[in-house]
Coordinates of N, CA and C in Angstrom, one line a residue:
X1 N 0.8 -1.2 0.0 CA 0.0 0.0 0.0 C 0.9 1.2 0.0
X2 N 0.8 2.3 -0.4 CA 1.3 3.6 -0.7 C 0.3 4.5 -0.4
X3 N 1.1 5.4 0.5 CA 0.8 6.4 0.7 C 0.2 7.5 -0.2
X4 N -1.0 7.8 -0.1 CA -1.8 8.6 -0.8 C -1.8 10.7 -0.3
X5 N -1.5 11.3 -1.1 CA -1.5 12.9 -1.1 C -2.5 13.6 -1.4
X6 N -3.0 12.8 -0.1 CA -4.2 13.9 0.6 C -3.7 15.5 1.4
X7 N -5.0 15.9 1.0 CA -4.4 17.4 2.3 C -6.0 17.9 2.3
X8 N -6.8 18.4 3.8 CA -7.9 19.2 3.8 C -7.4 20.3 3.2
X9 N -8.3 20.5 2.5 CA -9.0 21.9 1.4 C -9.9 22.7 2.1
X10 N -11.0 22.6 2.4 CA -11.9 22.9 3.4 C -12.9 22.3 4.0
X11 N -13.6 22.9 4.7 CA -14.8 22.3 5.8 C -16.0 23.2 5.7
X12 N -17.0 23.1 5.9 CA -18.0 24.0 6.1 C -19.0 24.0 7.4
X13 N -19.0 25.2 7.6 CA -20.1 25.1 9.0 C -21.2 26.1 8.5
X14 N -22.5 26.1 9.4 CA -23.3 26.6 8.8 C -23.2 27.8 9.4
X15 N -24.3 28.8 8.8 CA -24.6 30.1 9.7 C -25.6 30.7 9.6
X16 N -26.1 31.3 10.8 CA -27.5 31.4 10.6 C -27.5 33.4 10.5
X17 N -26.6 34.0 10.4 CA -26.2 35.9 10.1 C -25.4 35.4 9.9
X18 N -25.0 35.8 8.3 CA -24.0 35.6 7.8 C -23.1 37.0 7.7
X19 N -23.5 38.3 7.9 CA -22.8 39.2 8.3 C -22.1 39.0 10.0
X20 N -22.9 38.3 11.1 CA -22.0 38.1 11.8 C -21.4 37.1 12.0
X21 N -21.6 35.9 11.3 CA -19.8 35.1 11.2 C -18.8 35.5 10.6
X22 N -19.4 36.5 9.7 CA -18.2 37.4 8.7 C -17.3 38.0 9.6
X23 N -18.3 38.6 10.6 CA -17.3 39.5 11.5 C -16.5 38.5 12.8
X24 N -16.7 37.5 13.3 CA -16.2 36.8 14.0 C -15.1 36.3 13.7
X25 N -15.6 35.3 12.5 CA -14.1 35.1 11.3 C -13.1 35.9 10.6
X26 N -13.5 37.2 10.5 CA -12.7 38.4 9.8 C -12.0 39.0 11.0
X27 N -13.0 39.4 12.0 CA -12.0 40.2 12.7 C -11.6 39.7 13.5
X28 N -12.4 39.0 14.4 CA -12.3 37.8 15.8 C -10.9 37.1 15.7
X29 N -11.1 36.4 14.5 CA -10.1 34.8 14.8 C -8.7 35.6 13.2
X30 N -9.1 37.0 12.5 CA -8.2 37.9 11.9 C -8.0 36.7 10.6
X31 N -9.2 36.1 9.4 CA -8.8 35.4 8.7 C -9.6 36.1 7.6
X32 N -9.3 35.6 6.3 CA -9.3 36.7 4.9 C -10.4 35.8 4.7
X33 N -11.0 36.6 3.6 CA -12.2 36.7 3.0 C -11.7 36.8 1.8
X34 N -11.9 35.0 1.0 CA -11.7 34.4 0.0 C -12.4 34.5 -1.3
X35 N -13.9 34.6 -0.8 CA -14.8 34.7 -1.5 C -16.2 34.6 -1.2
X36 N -17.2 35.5 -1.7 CA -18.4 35.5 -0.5 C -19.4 35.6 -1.8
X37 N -20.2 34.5 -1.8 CA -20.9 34.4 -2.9 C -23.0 34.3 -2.0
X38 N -23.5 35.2 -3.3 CA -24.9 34.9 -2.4 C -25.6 36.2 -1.8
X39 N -26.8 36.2 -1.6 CA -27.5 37.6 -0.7 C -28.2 37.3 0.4
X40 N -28.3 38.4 1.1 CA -29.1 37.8 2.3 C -28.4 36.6 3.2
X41 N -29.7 35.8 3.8 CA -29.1 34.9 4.4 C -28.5 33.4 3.6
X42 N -28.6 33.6 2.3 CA -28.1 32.8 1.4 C -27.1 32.8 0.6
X43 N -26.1 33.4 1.5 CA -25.0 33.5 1.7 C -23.5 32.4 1.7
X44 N -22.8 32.2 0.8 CA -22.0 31.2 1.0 C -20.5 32.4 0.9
X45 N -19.8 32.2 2.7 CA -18.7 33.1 2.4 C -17.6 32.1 2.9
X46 N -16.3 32.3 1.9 CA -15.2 31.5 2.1 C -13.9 32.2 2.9
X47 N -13.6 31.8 4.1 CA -12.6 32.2 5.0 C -11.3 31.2 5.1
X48 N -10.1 32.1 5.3 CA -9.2 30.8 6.3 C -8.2 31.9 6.1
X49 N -7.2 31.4 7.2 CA -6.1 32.1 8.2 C -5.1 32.6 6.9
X50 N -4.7 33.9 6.7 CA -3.8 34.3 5.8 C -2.8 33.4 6.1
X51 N -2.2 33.2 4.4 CA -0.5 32.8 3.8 C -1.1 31.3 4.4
X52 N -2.6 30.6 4.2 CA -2.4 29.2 4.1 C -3.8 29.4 3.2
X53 N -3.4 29.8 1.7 CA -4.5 29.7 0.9 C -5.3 28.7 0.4
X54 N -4.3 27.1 1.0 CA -4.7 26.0 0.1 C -6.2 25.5 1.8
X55 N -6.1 26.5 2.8 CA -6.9 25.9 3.9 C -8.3 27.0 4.0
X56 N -9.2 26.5 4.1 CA -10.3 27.3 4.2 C -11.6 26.8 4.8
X57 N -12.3 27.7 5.8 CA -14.0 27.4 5.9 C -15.1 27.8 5.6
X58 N -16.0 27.1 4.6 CA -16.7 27.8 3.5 C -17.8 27.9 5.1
X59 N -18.5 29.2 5.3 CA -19.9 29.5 5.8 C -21.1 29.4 5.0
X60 N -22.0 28.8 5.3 CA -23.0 28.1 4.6 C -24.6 28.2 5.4
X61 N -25.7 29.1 4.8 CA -27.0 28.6 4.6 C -27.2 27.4 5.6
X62 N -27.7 27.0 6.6 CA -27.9 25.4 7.5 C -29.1 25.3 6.0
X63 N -29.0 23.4 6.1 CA -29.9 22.7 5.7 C -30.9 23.1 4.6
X64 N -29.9 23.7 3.5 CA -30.2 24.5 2.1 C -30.8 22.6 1.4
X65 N -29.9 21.9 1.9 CA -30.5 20.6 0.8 C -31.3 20.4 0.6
X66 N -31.5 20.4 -0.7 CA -33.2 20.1 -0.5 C -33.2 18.6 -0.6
X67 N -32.4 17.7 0.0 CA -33.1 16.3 0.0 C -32.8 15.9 1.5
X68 N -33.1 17.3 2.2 CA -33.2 17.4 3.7 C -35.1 17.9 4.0
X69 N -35.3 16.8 5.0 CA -36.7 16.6 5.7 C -36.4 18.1 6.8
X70 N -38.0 18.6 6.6 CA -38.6 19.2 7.7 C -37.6 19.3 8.8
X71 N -38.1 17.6 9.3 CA -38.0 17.3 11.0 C -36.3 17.2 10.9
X72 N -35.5 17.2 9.7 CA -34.2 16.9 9.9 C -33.4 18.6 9.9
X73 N -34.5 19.7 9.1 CA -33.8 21.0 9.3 C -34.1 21.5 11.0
X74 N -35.1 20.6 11.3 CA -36.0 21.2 12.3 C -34.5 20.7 13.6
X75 N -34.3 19.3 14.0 CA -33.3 19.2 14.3 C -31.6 19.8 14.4
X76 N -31.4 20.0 12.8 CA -30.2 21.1 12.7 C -30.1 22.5 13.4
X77 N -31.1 22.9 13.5 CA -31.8 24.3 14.3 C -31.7 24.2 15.3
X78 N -32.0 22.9 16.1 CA -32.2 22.7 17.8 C -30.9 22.4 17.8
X79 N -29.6 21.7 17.3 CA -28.5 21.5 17.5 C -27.5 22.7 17.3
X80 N -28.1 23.2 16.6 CA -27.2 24.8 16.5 C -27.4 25.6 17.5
X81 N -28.8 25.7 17.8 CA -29.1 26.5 19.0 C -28.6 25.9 20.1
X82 N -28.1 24.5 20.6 CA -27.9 24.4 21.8 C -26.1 24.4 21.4
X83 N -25.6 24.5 20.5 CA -24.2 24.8 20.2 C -23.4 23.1 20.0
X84 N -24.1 22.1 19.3 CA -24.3 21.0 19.3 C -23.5 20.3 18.1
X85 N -23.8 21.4 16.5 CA -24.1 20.8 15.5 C -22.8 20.2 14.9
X86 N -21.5 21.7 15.3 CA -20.2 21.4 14.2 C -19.7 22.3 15.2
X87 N -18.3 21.4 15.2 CA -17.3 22.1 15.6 C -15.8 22.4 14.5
X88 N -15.1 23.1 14.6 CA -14.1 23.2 14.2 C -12.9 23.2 14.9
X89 N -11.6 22.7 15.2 CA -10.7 22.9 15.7 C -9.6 23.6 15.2
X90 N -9.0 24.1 15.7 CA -7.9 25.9 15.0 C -7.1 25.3 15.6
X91 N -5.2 25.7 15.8 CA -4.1 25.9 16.4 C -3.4 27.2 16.4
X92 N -2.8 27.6 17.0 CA -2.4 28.7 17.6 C -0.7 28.3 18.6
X93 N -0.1 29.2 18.3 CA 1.0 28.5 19.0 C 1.4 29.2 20.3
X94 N 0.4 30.6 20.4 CA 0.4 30.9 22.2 C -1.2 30.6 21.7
X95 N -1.8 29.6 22.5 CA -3.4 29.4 22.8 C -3.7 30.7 23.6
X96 N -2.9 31.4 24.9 CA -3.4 32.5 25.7 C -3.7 33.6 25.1
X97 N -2.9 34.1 24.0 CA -2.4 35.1 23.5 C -3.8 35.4 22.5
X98 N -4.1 33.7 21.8 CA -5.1 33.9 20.7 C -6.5 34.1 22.0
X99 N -6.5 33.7 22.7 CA -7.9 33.9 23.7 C -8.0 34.9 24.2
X100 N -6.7 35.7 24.2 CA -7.2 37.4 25.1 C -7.8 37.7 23.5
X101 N -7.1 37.6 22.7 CA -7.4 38.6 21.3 C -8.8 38.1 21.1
X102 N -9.1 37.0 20.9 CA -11.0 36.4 20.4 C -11.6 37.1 21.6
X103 N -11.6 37.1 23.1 CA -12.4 37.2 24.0 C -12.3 38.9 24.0
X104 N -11.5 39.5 23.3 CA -11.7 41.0 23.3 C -12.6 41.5 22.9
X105 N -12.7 40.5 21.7 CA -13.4 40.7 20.7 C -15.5 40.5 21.1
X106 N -15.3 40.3 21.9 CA -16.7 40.1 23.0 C -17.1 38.3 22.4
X107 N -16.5 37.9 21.9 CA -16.6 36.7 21.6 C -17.8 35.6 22.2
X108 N -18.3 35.0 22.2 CA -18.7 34.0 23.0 C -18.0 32.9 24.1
X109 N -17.5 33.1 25.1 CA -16.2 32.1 25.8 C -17.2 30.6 26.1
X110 N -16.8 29.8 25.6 CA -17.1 28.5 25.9 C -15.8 27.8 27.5
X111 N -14.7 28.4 27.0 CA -13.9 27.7 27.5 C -12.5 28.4 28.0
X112 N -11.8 28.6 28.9 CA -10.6 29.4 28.9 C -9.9 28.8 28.6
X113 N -8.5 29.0 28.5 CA -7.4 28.4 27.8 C -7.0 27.1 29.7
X114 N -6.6 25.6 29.2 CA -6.6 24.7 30.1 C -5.6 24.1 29.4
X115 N -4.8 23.5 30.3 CA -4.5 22.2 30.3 C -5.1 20.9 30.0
X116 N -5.0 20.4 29.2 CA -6.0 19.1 28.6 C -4.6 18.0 29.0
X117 N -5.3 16.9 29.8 CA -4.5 15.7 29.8 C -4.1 14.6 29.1
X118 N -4.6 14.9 27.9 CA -3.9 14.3 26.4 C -3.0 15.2 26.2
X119 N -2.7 16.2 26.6 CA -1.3 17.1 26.2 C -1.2 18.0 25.7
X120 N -2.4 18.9 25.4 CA -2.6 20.2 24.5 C -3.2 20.8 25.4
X121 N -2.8 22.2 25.7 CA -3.5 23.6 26.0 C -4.8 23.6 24.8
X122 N -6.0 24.2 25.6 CA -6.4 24.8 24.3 C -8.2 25.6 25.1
X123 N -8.5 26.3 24.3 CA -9.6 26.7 25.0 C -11.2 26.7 23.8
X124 N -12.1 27.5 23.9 CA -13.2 27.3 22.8 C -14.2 28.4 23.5
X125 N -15.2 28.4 21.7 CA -15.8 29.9 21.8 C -17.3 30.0 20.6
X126 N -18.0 30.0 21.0 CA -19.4 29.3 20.2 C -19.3 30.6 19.0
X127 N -19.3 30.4 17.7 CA -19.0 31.4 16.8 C -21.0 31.7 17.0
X128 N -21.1 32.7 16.4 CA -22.4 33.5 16.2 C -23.7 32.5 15.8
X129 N -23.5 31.3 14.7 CA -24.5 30.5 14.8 C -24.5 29.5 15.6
X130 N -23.6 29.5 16.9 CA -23.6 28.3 17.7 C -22.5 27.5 17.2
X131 N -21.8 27.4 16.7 CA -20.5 26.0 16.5 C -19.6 26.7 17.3
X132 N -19.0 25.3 17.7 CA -18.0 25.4 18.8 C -16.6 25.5 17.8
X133 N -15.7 26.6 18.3 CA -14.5 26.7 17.9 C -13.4 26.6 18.7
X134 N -12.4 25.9 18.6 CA -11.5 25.2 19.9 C -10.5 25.7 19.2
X135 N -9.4 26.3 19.9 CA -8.0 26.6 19.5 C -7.3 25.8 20.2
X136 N -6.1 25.1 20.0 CA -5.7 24.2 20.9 C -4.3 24.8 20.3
X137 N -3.2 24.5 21.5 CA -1.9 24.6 21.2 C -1.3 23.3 21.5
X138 N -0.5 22.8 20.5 CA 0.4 22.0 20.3 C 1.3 21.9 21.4
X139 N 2.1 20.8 22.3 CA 3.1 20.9 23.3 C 4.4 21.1 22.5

């Protein structure tokens, strides 16, 4: 077997104001705005951390599919709102440093920066539609 040359491209989380994940993601967590396609709340905007252009998180419309049921957007909704649905994990190589800067930013604090006994600092912060965003630092 051989090794195959994979690499994540991107991820998507949803959003329910898409002007305010713009501003969480733009200013909050300080990552560029790739491309923002769409009006209103039908909105698809593409972010990720300057000088790593091959990495990005497209923000997305929840439960635009249409070969998505009622009871299954109906769900998406209750999981977003209880901050359930998607997470994303970030790195940072002072985790404290990136937590004063997000929490300045009036952020949502889920979590202060900790010691984790698997071996990483890291803390989290529910972005504007509810997904959990965890910065964790590397030992």
């Amino acid at each position: 077997m051989t090794a195959m040359d994979i690499t994540i491209n991107s991820t998507f989380l949803p959003h329910t104001d898409p002007d305010a994940s713009l501003a969480f993601y733009r200013d909050a967590l300080g990552f560029e705005v790739r491309n923002d396609v769409g009006r209103g709340t039908m909105r698809w905007i593409t972010v990720g951390p300057a000088g790593q252009p091959d990495v990005s998180i497209v923000l997305h419309p929840p439960a635009v599919d249409p070969g998505i049921t009622d009871d299954e957007r109906r769900t998406i909704a209750e999981m977003m709102a209880k901050g359930t649905y998607a997470t994303v994990v970030l790195s940072a190589p002072d985790v404290d440093a990136a937590f004063a800067s997000v929490e300045a930013s009036g952020a949502d604090v889920v979590q202060e920066p900790v010691d984790q006994p698997y071996g990483i600092r890291d803390c989290a912060f529910r972005d504007p539609a509810g997904n959990t965003v965890r910065i964790n630092q590397q030992p």
